């Protein structure tokens, strides 16, 4: 795998950390700007909504940009947003910084994924997607703990300034290390959005929303869930969340390898079966620290193995990959945004213990949609071609 792809993953880590780090600095923001923790928490909402709206819009507006220039501009925009957050002395200005940073991330991630897969044959695209998303995975693993640790010594302004510097450094690295890649041939807006009207594409986007909704509605409330099922709290929960993060790294890597070897739909089938089984039994297995560690690790592996085959499936479906990947990124953040709402409603009405069974039901719906797609003749042909490329992976 080319070192250039790992550079793209580093950029994904920078913009992903910008998204996740806010959870670790919420107390500092609340204290310094004299706002409630609830208000400070809306910084995450502002980022998510801006990303969801910005990803397809920016993909369309920048469709004719030279690809390296687009990556540099996106990283610099993310750096600017974090710099604004670093110097913000008022809550509204901090919100502006989060919106700008989100737009940079929304422009970068789909473009980096498309850039990474553009140089590779179909038999290696799954791993390339996994490497780029590996940057986001490490951001999840390290972002929140780093925000908590560095926030105490640097303050939230120092944390955002540090992220701005990292994003700017990766922009310089992209300029120096990556080749120019001209934009694809001009297409009309009608042609660009043709893929969106494809029912297969719509099905995949629904799968993304439901899949993210299922896992995040549990993950967001995993702390009270573990307290309820295993009476765990404090430092033990922190260690368990780190175990979850390690599972995410492994799952993302396995998802990419499996996609290249067995095809997108086969990988999604196994992934969703594993997800449903693990999450449906989470309240039964996570009854002590050891059981919770195993359950969270395995759950995370199946959860994060979901991204590479989904991204690759969209690339297989249509030539307008940039817009489709951007729409899928929006679907991810839409699912994440809905998860907090759905999870809160379920907890208020039925209690936190019902979240895993509901997530399992959502997983079953996604699995059903996978089987619907597997009946599509065109995708069956693609899966057959991918299977024929297996020997090329012997290295």
PDB file of C-alpha atoms in Angstrom, residues 77-366:
ATOM      1  CA  UNK A  77     -10.199  25.325   5.929  1.00  0.00           C
ATOM      2  CA  UNK A  78     -10.250  22.827   8.800  1.00  0.00           C
ATOM      3  CA  UNK A  79      -7.158  24.521  10.250  1.00  0.00           C
ATOM      4  CA  UNK A  80      -8.832  27.919   9.973  1.00  0.00           C
ATOM      5  CA  UNK A  81     -11.932  26.660  11.763  1.00  0.00           C
ATOM      6  CA  UNK A  82      -9.887  25.308  14.645  1.00  0.00           C
ATOM      7  CA  UNK A  83      -7.863  28.517  14.786  1.00  0.00           C
ATOM      8  CA  UNK A  84     -11.092  30.529  15.076  1.00  0.00           C
ATOM      9  CA  UNK A  85     -12.166  28.206  17.897  1.00  0.00           C
ATOM     10  CA  UNK A  86      -8.779  28.704  19.564  1.00  0.00           C
ATOM     11  CA  UNK A  87      -9.070  32.508  19.675  1.00  0.00           C
ATOM     12  CA  UNK A  88     -12.825  32.615  20.334  1.00  0.00           C
ATOM     13  CA  UNK A  89     -13.720  34.577  23.432  1.00  0.00           C
ATOM     14  CA  UNK A  90     -17.481  34.222  22.932  1.00  0.00           C
ATOM     15  CA  UNK A  91     -19.738  31.232  22.475  1.00  0.00           C
ATOM     16  CA  UNK A  92     -21.160  32.361  19.080  1.00  0.00           C
ATOM     17  CA  UNK A  93     -17.639  32.789  17.654  1.00  0.00           C
ATOM     18  CA  UNK A  94     -16.742  29.313  18.905  1.00  0.00           C
ATOM     19  CA  UNK A  95     -19.775  27.939  17.064  1.00  0.00           C
ATOM     20  CA  UNK A  96     -18.560  29.694  13.900  1.00  0.00           C
ATOM     21  CA  UNK A  97     -15.192  28.013  14.310  1.00  0.00           C
ATOM     22  CA  UNK A  98     -16.823  24.599  14.637  1.00  0.00           C
ATOM     23  CA  UNK A  99     -18.906  25.175  11.501  1.00  0.00           C
ATOM     24  CA  UNK A 100     -15.854  26.206   9.455  1.00  0.00           C
ATOM     25  CA  UNK A 101     -13.850  23.214  10.722  1.00  0.00           C
ATOM     26  CA  UNK A 102     -16.733  20.881   9.848  1.00  0.00           C
ATOM     27  CA  UNK A 103     -16.889  22.218   6.292  1.00  0.00           C
ATOM     28  CA  UNK A 104     -13.171  21.543   5.905  1.00  0.00           C
ATOM     29  CA  UNK A 105     -13.640  17.987   7.165  1.00  0.00           C
ATOM     30  CA  UNK A 106     -16.686  17.514   4.916  1.00  0.00           C
ATOM     31  CA  UNK A 107     -14.668  18.508   1.869  1.00  0.00           C
ATOM     32  CA  UNK A 108     -11.605  16.459   2.826  1.00  0.00           C
ATOM     33  CA  UNK A 109     -12.825  12.985   3.754  1.00  0.00           C
ATOM     34  CA  UNK A 110     -14.754  12.045   0.558  1.00  0.00           C
ATOM     35  CA  UNK A 111     -12.047  13.645  -1.621  1.00  0.00           C
ATOM     36  CA  UNK A 112      -9.272  11.769   0.202  1.00  0.00           C
ATOM     37  CA  UNK A 113     -11.133   8.472  -0.156  1.00  0.00           C
ATOM     38  CA  UNK A 114     -11.615   9.014  -3.886  1.00  0.00           C
ATOM     39  CA  UNK A 115      -7.972  10.119  -4.284  1.00  0.00           C
ATOM     40  CA  UNK A 116      -6.720   7.018  -2.454  1.00  0.00           C
ATOM     41  CA  UNK A 117      -8.751   4.593  -4.560  1.00  0.00           C
ATOM     42  CA  UNK A 118      -8.068   6.342  -7.866  1.00  0.00           C
ATOM     43  CA  UNK A 119      -4.605   4.829  -8.298  1.00  0.00           C
ATOM     44  CA  UNK A 120      -5.555   1.279  -7.397  1.00  0.00           C
ATOM     45  CA  UNK A 121      -7.301  -1.653  -9.098  1.00  0.00           C
ATOM     46  CA  UNK A 122     -10.708  -2.704  -7.728  1.00  0.00           C
ATOM     47  CA  UNK A 123      -9.096  -5.619  -5.868  1.00  0.00           C
ATOM     48  CA  UNK A 124      -7.251  -3.178  -3.575  1.00  0.00           C
ATOM     49  CA  UNK A 125      -9.794  -0.416  -3.089  1.00  0.00           C
ATOM     50  CA  UNK A 126     -11.273  -1.863   0.088  1.00  0.00           C
ATOM     51  CA  UNK A 127      -7.938  -1.707   1.865  1.00  0.00           C
ATOM     52  CA  UNK A 128      -7.353   1.833   0.619  1.00  0.00           C
ATOM     53  CA  UNK A 129     -10.714   2.938   2.014  1.00  0.00           C
ATOM     54  CA  UNK A 130      -9.857   1.204   5.296  1.00  0.00           C
ATOM     55  CA  UNK A 131      -6.533   3.047   5.531  1.00  0.00           C
ATOM     56  CA  UNK A 132      -8.142   6.457   5.019  1.00  0.00           C
ATOM     57  CA  UNK A 133     -10.911   5.652   7.484  1.00  0.00           C
ATOM     58  CA  UNK A 134      -8.234   4.328   9.804  1.00  0.00           C
ATOM     59  CA  UNK A 135      -7.289   7.962  10.341  1.00  0.00           C
ATOM     60  CA  UNK A 136     -10.830   8.669  11.533  1.00  0.00           C
ATOM     61  CA  UNK A 137     -10.713   5.558  13.697  1.00  0.00           C
ATOM     62  CA  UNK A 138      -7.549   6.681  15.453  1.00  0.00           C
ATOM     63  CA  UNK A 139      -9.187  10.081  15.915  1.00  0.00           C
ATOM     64  CA  UNK A 140     -12.010   8.315  17.760  1.00  0.00           C
ATOM     65  CA  UNK A 141      -9.546   6.308  19.864  1.00  0.00           C
ATOM     66  CA  UNK A 142      -7.276   9.244  20.726  1.00  0.00           C
ATOM     67  CA  UNK A 143      -9.406  12.353  20.226  1.00  0.00           C
ATOM     68  CA  UNK A 144     -11.565  12.328  23.344  1.00  0.00           C
ATOM     69  CA  UNK A 145      -8.789  11.147  25.720  1.00  0.00           C
ATOM     70  CA  UNK A 146      -6.373  13.680  24.215  1.00  0.00           C
ATOM     71  CA  UNK A 147      -8.898  16.463  24.700  1.00  0.00           C
ATOM     72  CA  UNK A 148      -9.343  15.483  28.338  1.00  0.00           C
ATOM     73  CA  UNK A 149      -5.598  15.174  29.026  1.00  0.00           C
ATOM     74  CA  UNK A 150      -4.392  18.229  27.117  1.00  0.00           C
ATOM     75  CA  UNK A 151      -7.363  20.385  28.071  1.00  0.00           C
ATOM     76  CA  UNK A 152      -6.159  20.528  31.651  1.00  0.00           C
ATOM     77  CA  UNK A 153      -2.745  21.914  30.750  1.00  0.00           C
ATOM     78  CA  UNK A 154      -3.403  23.787  27.490  1.00  0.00           C
ATOM     79  CA  UNK A 155      -7.025  24.780  27.957  1.00  0.00           C
ATOM     80  CA  UNK A 156      -9.554  24.273  25.184  1.00  0.00           C
ATOM     81  CA  UNK A 157      -7.955  27.104  23.190  1.00  0.00           C
ATOM     82  CA  UNK A 158      -4.599  25.343  23.240  1.00  0.00           C
ATOM     83  CA  UNK A 159      -6.189  22.083  22.129  1.00  0.00           C
ATOM     84  CA  UNK A 160      -7.917  23.694  19.142  1.00  0.00           C
ATOM     85  CA  UNK A 161      -4.722  25.598  18.265  1.00  0.00           C
ATOM     86  CA  UNK A 162      -2.778  22.329  18.298  1.00  0.00           C
ATOM     87  CA  UNK A 163      -5.277  20.690  15.943  1.00  0.00           C
ATOM     88  CA  UNK A 164      -5.101  23.723  13.647  1.00  0.00           C
ATOM     89  CA  UNK A 165      -1.332  23.350  13.502  1.00  0.00           C
ATOM     90  CA  UNK A 166      -1.536  19.621  12.735  1.00  0.00           C
ATOM     91  CA  UNK A 167      -4.062  20.192   9.930  1.00  0.00           C
ATOM     92  CA  UNK A 168      -1.860  22.918   8.443  1.00  0.00           C
ATOM     93  CA  UNK A 169       1.194  20.622   8.565  1.00  0.00           C
ATOM     94  CA  UNK A 170      -0.686  17.916   6.695  1.00  0.00           C
ATOM     95  CA  UNK A 171      -1.725  20.499   4.090  1.00  0.00           C
ATOM     96  CA  UNK A 172       1.978  21.248   3.521  1.00  0.00           C
ATOM     97  CA  UNK A 173       2.772  17.520   3.378  1.00  0.00           C
ATOM     98  CA  UNK A 174       0.035  16.934   0.793  1.00  0.00           C
ATOM     99  CA  UNK A 175       1.448  19.769  -1.320  1.00  0.00           C
ATOM    100  CA  UNK A 176       4.956  18.297  -1.199  1.00  0.00           C
ATOM    101  CA  UNK A 177       4.256  14.565  -1.400  1.00  0.00           C
ATOM    102  CA  UNK A 178       1.166  14.046  -3.562  1.00  0.00           C
ATOM    103  CA  UNK A 179       0.997  14.474  -7.349  1.00  0.00           C
ATOM    104  CA  UNK A 180      -1.411  16.725  -9.143  1.00  0.00           C
ATOM    105  CA  UNK A 181      -4.531  14.887 -10.240  1.00  0.00           C
ATOM    106  CA  UNK A 182      -6.760  16.693 -12.671  1.00  0.00           C
ATOM    107  CA  UNK A 183     -10.473  16.778 -12.021  1.00  0.00           C
ATOM    108  CA  UNK A 184     -12.633  14.244 -13.845  1.00  0.00           C
ATOM    109  CA  UNK A 185     -14.231  15.220 -17.111  1.00  0.00           C
ATOM    110  CA  UNK A 186     -16.938  17.844 -16.822  1.00  0.00           C
ATOM    111  CA  UNK A 187     -20.431  16.493 -16.326  1.00  0.00           C
ATOM    112  CA  UNK A 188     -23.761  18.236 -16.071  1.00  0.00           C
ATOM    113  CA  UNK A 189     -25.572  18.527 -12.780  1.00  0.00           C
ATOM    114  CA  UNK A 190     -28.151  16.122 -14.126  1.00  0.00           C
ATOM    115  CA  UNK A 191     -25.459  13.525 -14.838  1.00  0.00           C
ATOM    116  CA  UNK A 192     -23.765  14.179 -11.485  1.00  0.00           C
ATOM    117  CA  UNK A 193     -26.980  13.521  -9.565  1.00  0.00           C
ATOM    118  CA  UNK A 194     -28.034  10.577 -11.746  1.00  0.00           C
ATOM    119  CA  UNK A 195     -26.564   8.132  -9.256  1.00  0.00           C
ATOM    120  CA  UNK A 196     -28.685   9.566  -6.462  1.00  0.00           C
ATOM    121  CA  UNK A 197     -31.842   8.432  -8.273  1.00  0.00           C
ATOM    122  CA  UNK A 198     -30.516   4.865  -8.420  1.00  0.00           C
ATOM    123  CA  UNK A 199     -32.526   2.801  -5.951  1.00  0.00           C
ATOM    124  CA  UNK A 200     -29.457   0.756  -5.111  1.00  0.00           C
ATOM    125  CA  UNK A 201     -27.634   3.920  -4.041  1.00  0.00           C
ATOM    126  CA  UNK A 202     -30.640   5.053  -2.025  1.00  0.00           C
ATOM    127  CA  UNK A 203     -30.713   1.652  -0.338  1.00  0.00           C
ATOM    128  CA  UNK A 204     -27.045   1.911   0.636  1.00  0.00           C
ATOM    129  CA  UNK A 205     -27.549   5.404   2.066  1.00  0.00           C
ATOM    130  CA  UNK A 206     -30.491   4.137   4.142  1.00  0.00           C
ATOM    131  CA  UNK A 207     -28.294   1.259   5.326  1.00  0.00           C
ATOM    132  CA  UNK A 208     -25.667   3.767   6.461  1.00  0.00           C
ATOM    133  CA  UNK A 209     -28.164   5.884   8.401  1.00  0.00           C
ATOM    134  CA  UNK A 210     -29.737   2.858  10.108  1.00  0.00           C
ATOM    135  CA  UNK A 211     -26.382   1.188  10.792  1.00  0.00           C
ATOM    136  CA  UNK A 212     -24.910   4.306  12.409  1.00  0.00           C
ATOM    137  CA  UNK A 213     -28.158   4.978  14.279  1.00  0.00           C
ATOM    138  CA  UNK A 214     -28.123   1.433  15.666  1.00  0.00           C
ATOM    139  CA  UNK A 215     -24.570   1.485  16.955  1.00  0.00           C
ATOM    140  CA  UNK A 216     -24.320   5.119  18.065  1.00  0.00           C
ATOM    141  CA  UNK A 217     -27.613   5.087  19.987  1.00  0.00           C
ATOM    142  CA  UNK A 218     -25.966   2.481  22.218  1.00  0.00           C
ATOM    143  CA  UNK A 219     -22.415   3.885  22.216  1.00  0.00           C
ATOM    144  CA  UNK A 220     -23.483   7.398  23.239  1.00  0.00           C
ATOM    145  CA  UNK A 221     -25.195   5.954  26.322  1.00  0.00           C
ATOM    146  CA  UNK A 222     -22.749   3.108  26.953  1.00  0.00           C
ATOM    147  CA  UNK A 223     -21.596   4.634  30.269  1.00  0.00           C
ATOM    148  CA  UNK A 224     -25.042   4.476  31.947  1.00  0.00           C
ATOM    149  CA  UNK A 225     -25.623   1.105  30.246  1.00  0.00           C
ATOM    150  CA  UNK A 226     -22.468  -0.359  31.815  1.00  0.00           C
ATOM    151  CA  UNK A 227     -23.431   1.126  35.151  1.00  0.00           C
ATOM    152  CA  UNK A 228     -26.817  -0.579  34.879  1.00  0.00           C
ATOM    153  CA  UNK A 229     -25.660  -3.994  33.634  1.00  0.00           C
ATOM    154  CA  UNK A 230     -22.333  -4.377  35.461  1.00  0.00           C
ATOM    155  CA  UNK A 231     -22.240  -1.542  38.022  1.00  0.00           C
ATOM    156  CA  UNK A 232     -19.086  -0.198  36.349  1.00  0.00           C
ATOM    157  CA  UNK A 233     -18.053   3.449  36.432  1.00  0.00           C
ATOM    158  CA  UNK A 234     -15.093   5.777  36.716  1.00  0.00           C
ATOM    159  CA  UNK A 235     -11.684   4.651  35.496  1.00  0.00           C
ATOM    160  CA  UNK A 236     -12.851   1.156  34.616  1.00  0.00           C
ATOM    161  CA  UNK A 237     -15.255   2.573  32.038  1.00  0.00           C
ATOM    162  CA  UNK A 238     -12.437   4.690  30.611  1.00  0.00           C
ATOM    163  CA  UNK A 239     -10.361   1.557  30.060  1.00  0.00           C
ATOM    164  CA  UNK A 240     -13.347  -0.196  28.467  1.00  0.00           C
ATOM    165  CA  UNK A 241     -13.811   2.702  26.033  1.00  0.00           C
ATOM    166  CA  UNK A 242     -10.148   2.341  25.090  1.00  0.00           C
ATOM    167  CA  UNK A 243     -10.783  -1.367  24.451  1.00  0.00           C
ATOM    168  CA  UNK A 244     -13.688  -0.353  22.206  1.00  0.00           C
ATOM    169  CA  UNK A 245     -11.345   1.972  20.323  1.00  0.00           C
ATOM    170  CA  UNK A 246      -8.806  -0.801  19.773  1.00  0.00           C
ATOM    171  CA  UNK A 247     -11.591  -2.981  18.395  1.00  0.00           C
ATOM    172  CA  UNK A 248     -12.499  -0.157  16.013  1.00  0.00           C
ATOM    173  CA  UNK A 249      -8.954  -0.099  14.616  1.00  0.00           C
ATOM    174  CA  UNK A 250      -8.966  -3.868  14.060  1.00  0.00           C
ATOM    175  CA  UNK A 251     -12.480  -3.879  12.619  1.00  0.00           C
ATOM    176  CA  UNK A 252     -11.687  -1.140  10.128  1.00  0.00           C
ATOM    177  CA  UNK A 253      -8.610  -3.059   8.934  1.00  0.00           C
ATOM    178  CA  UNK A 254     -10.451  -6.380   8.707  1.00  0.00           C
ATOM    179  CA  UNK A 255     -13.333  -4.738   6.836  1.00  0.00           C
ATOM    180  CA  UNK A 256     -10.946  -3.462   4.182  1.00  0.00           C
ATOM    181  CA  UNK A 257      -9.145  -6.783   3.772  1.00  0.00           C
ATOM    182  CA  UNK A 258     -12.395  -8.752   3.643  1.00  0.00           C
ATOM    183  CA  UNK A 259     -13.907  -6.363   1.096  1.00  0.00           C
ATOM    184  CA  UNK A 260     -10.993  -6.893  -1.276  1.00  0.00           C
ATOM    185  CA  UNK A 261     -10.985 -10.648  -0.800  1.00  0.00           C
ATOM    186  CA  UNK A 262     -14.696 -11.515  -0.646  1.00  0.00           C
ATOM    187  CA  UNK A 263     -16.494  -8.475  -2.070  1.00  0.00           C
ATOM    188  CA  UNK A 264     -18.590  -5.734  -0.499  1.00  0.00           C
ATOM    189  CA  UNK A 265     -21.885  -7.595  -0.089  1.00  0.00           C
ATOM    190  CA  UNK A 266     -20.413 -10.754   1.417  1.00  0.00           C
ATOM    191  CA  UNK A 267     -18.433  -8.662   3.882  1.00  0.00           C
ATOM    192  CA  UNK A 268     -21.527  -6.644   4.811  1.00  0.00           C
ATOM    193  CA  UNK A 269     -23.515  -9.845   5.348  1.00  0.00           C
ATOM    194  CA  UNK A 270     -21.023 -11.262   7.842  1.00  0.00           C
ATOM    195  CA  UNK A 271     -20.519  -7.874   9.478  1.00  0.00           C
ATOM    196  CA  UNK A 272     -24.211  -7.294  10.114  1.00  0.00           C
ATOM    197  CA  UNK A 273     -24.834 -10.834  11.366  1.00  0.00           C
ATOM    198  CA  UNK A 274     -22.013 -10.410  13.875  1.00  0.00           C
ATOM    199  CA  UNK A 275     -23.245  -6.960  14.871  1.00  0.00           C
ATOM    200  CA  UNK A 276     -26.793  -8.173  15.509  1.00  0.00           C
ATOM    201  CA  UNK A 277     -25.681 -11.150  17.607  1.00  0.00           C
ATOM    202  CA  UNK A 278     -23.270  -9.118  19.752  1.00  0.00           C
ATOM    203  CA  UNK A 279     -25.473  -6.089  20.351  1.00  0.00           C
ATOM    204  CA  UNK A 280     -28.585  -8.193  21.022  1.00  0.00           C
ATOM    205  CA  UNK A 281     -26.748  -9.996  23.834  1.00  0.00           C
ATOM    206  CA  UNK A 282     -24.843  -6.977  25.160  1.00  0.00           C
ATOM    207  CA  UNK A 283     -26.960  -6.644  28.289  1.00  0.00           C
ATOM    208  CA  UNK A 284     -26.337 -10.335  29.032  1.00  0.00           C
ATOM    209  CA  UNK A 285     -22.604 -10.450  28.320  1.00  0.00           C
ATOM    210  CA  UNK A 286     -21.539  -7.089  29.775  1.00  0.00           C
ATOM    211  CA  UNK A 287     -22.336  -8.083  33.366  1.00  0.00           C
ATOM    212  CA  UNK A 288     -18.815  -7.650  34.749  1.00  0.00           C
ATOM    213  CA  UNK A 289     -15.588  -5.940  33.705  1.00  0.00           C
ATOM    214  CA  UNK A 290     -14.216  -8.951  31.825  1.00  0.00           C
ATOM    215  CA  UNK A 291     -17.436  -9.669  29.976  1.00  0.00           C
ATOM    216  CA  UNK A 292     -17.890  -6.001  29.131  1.00  0.00           C
ATOM    217  CA  UNK A 293     -14.342  -5.788  27.735  1.00  0.00           C
ATOM    218  CA  UNK A 294     -14.875  -8.771  25.435  1.00  0.00           C
ATOM    219  CA  UNK A 295     -18.355  -7.625  24.387  1.00  0.00           C
ATOM    220  CA  UNK A 296     -17.300  -4.049  23.620  1.00  0.00           C
ATOM    221  CA  UNK A 297     -14.219  -5.191  21.707  1.00  0.00           C
ATOM    222  CA  UNK A 298     -16.111  -7.658  19.502  1.00  0.00           C
ATOM    223  CA  UNK A 299     -19.006  -5.236  19.046  1.00  0.00           C
ATOM    224  CA  UNK A 300     -16.571  -2.556  17.909  1.00  0.00           C
ATOM    225  CA  UNK A 301     -14.845  -4.906  15.462  1.00  0.00           C
ATOM    226  CA  UNK A 302     -18.103  -5.679  13.676  1.00  0.00           C
ATOM    227  CA  UNK A 303     -19.278  -2.060  13.851  1.00  0.00           C
ATOM    228  CA  UNK A 304     -16.158  -0.563  12.278  1.00  0.00           C
ATOM    229  CA  UNK A 305     -15.845  -3.326   9.679  1.00  0.00           C
ATOM    230  CA  UNK A 306     -18.999  -1.757   8.190  1.00  0.00           C
ATOM    231  CA  UNK A 307     -17.375   1.339   6.623  1.00  0.00           C
ATOM    232  CA  UNK A 308     -14.985  -0.096   3.978  1.00  0.00           C
ATOM    233  CA  UNK A 309     -17.517  -2.346   2.209  1.00  0.00           C
ATOM    234  CA  UNK A 310     -20.168   0.399   2.242  1.00  0.00           C
ATOM    235  CA  UNK A 311     -17.781   2.914   0.671  1.00  0.00           C
ATOM    236  CA  UNK A 312     -16.550   0.369  -1.855  1.00  0.00           C
ATOM    237  CA  UNK A 313     -20.115  -0.608  -2.737  1.00  0.00           C
ATOM    238  CA  UNK A 314     -20.897   2.985  -3.685  1.00  0.00           C
ATOM    239  CA  UNK A 315     -17.765   3.141  -5.841  1.00  0.00           C
ATOM    240  CA  UNK A 316     -18.917  -0.025  -7.612  1.00  0.00           C
ATOM    241  CA  UNK A 317     -22.359   1.389  -8.307  1.00  0.00           C
ATOM    242  CA  UNK A 318     -21.694   4.629 -10.142  1.00  0.00           C
ATOM    243  CA  UNK A 319     -19.014   6.754 -11.730  1.00  0.00           C
ATOM    244  CA  UNK A 320     -20.108   9.779  -9.718  1.00  0.00           C
ATOM    245  CA  UNK A 321     -18.237   8.413  -6.741  1.00  0.00           C
ATOM    246  CA  UNK A 322     -17.285  11.762  -5.254  1.00  0.00           C
ATOM    247  CA  UNK A 323     -20.844  12.908  -4.713  1.00  0.00           C
ATOM    248  CA  UNK A 324     -21.972   9.471  -3.534  1.00  0.00           C
ATOM    249  CA  UNK A 325     -19.178   9.276  -0.960  1.00  0.00           C
ATOM    250  CA  UNK A 326     -20.082  12.780   0.191  1.00  0.00           C
ATOM    251  CA  UNK A 327     -23.728  11.782   0.542  1.00  0.00           C
ATOM    252  CA  UNK A 328     -22.680   8.712   2.493  1.00  0.00           C
ATOM    253  CA  UNK A 329     -20.643  10.942   4.814  1.00  0.00           C
ATOM    254  CA  UNK A 330     -23.790  13.007   5.340  1.00  0.00           C
ATOM    255  CA  UNK A 331     -25.709   9.810   6.047  1.00  0.00           C
ATOM    256  CA  UNK A 332     -23.142   8.894   8.713  1.00  0.00           C
ATOM    257  CA  UNK A 333     -23.565  12.203  10.511  1.00  0.00           C
ATOM    258  CA  UNK A 334     -27.349  12.107  10.081  1.00  0.00           C
ATOM    259  CA  UNK A 335     -27.403   8.714  11.771  1.00  0.00           C
ATOM    260  CA  UNK A 336     -25.128   9.982  14.532  1.00  0.00           C
ATOM    261  CA  UNK A 337     -27.310  13.044  15.071  1.00  0.00           C
ATOM    262  CA  UNK A 338     -30.493  10.984  15.237  1.00  0.00           C
ATOM    263  CA  UNK A 339     -28.918   8.499  17.640  1.00  0.00           C
ATOM    264  CA  UNK A 340     -28.753  10.965  20.516  1.00  0.00           C
ATOM    265  CA  UNK A 341     -32.426  11.848  20.007  1.00  0.00           C
ATOM    266  CA  UNK A 342     -33.659   8.268  19.587  1.00  0.00           C
ATOM    267  CA  UNK A 343     -31.506   7.025  22.448  1.00  0.00           C
ATOM    268  CA  UNK A 344     -32.804   9.744  24.755  1.00  0.00           C
ATOM    269  CA  UNK A 345     -36.426   8.956  23.915  1.00  0.00           C
ATOM    270  CA  UNK A 346     -35.923   5.226  24.490  1.00  0.00           C
ATOM    271  CA  UNK A 347     -34.216   5.827  27.838  1.00  0.00           C
ATOM    272  CA  UNK A 348     -36.972   8.168  29.023  1.00  0.00           C
ATOM    273  CA  UNK A 349     -39.739   5.783  28.015  1.00  0.00           C
ATOM    274  CA  UNK A 350     -38.289   2.329  28.628  1.00  0.00           C
ATOM    275  CA  UNK A 351     -34.861   2.585  30.235  1.00  0.00           C
ATOM    276  CA  UNK A 352     -31.305   2.237  28.980  1.00  0.00           C
ATOM    277  CA  UNK A 353     -31.470  -1.597  28.911  1.00  0.00           C
ATOM    278  CA  UNK A 354     -33.746  -1.504  25.851  1.00  0.00           C
ATOM    279  CA  UNK A 355     -31.200   0.300  23.669  1.00  0.00           C
ATOM    280  CA  UNK A 356     -29.237  -2.833  22.633  1.00  0.00           C
ATOM    281  CA  UNK A 357     -32.342  -4.799  21.510  1.00  0.00           C
ATOM    282  CA  UNK A 358     -33.537  -1.817  19.450  1.00  0.00           C
ATOM    283  CA  UNK A 359     -30.070  -1.541  17.894  1.00  0.00           C
ATOM    284  CA  UNK A 360     -30.273  -5.232  17.025  1.00  0.00           C
ATOM    285  CA  UNK A 361     -33.608  -4.675  15.264  1.00  0.00           C
ATOM    286  CA  UNK A 362     -32.073  -1.849  13.236  1.00  0.00           C
ATOM    287  CA  UNK A 363     -29.179  -4.166  12.390  1.00  0.00           C
ATOM    288  CA  UNK A 364     -31.632  -6.807  11.157  1.00  0.00           C
ATOM    289  CA  UNK A 365     -33.244  -4.219   8.873  1.00  0.00           C
ATOM    290  CA  UNK A 366     -29.823  -3.362   7.438  1.00  0.00           C
TER     291      UNK A 366
END
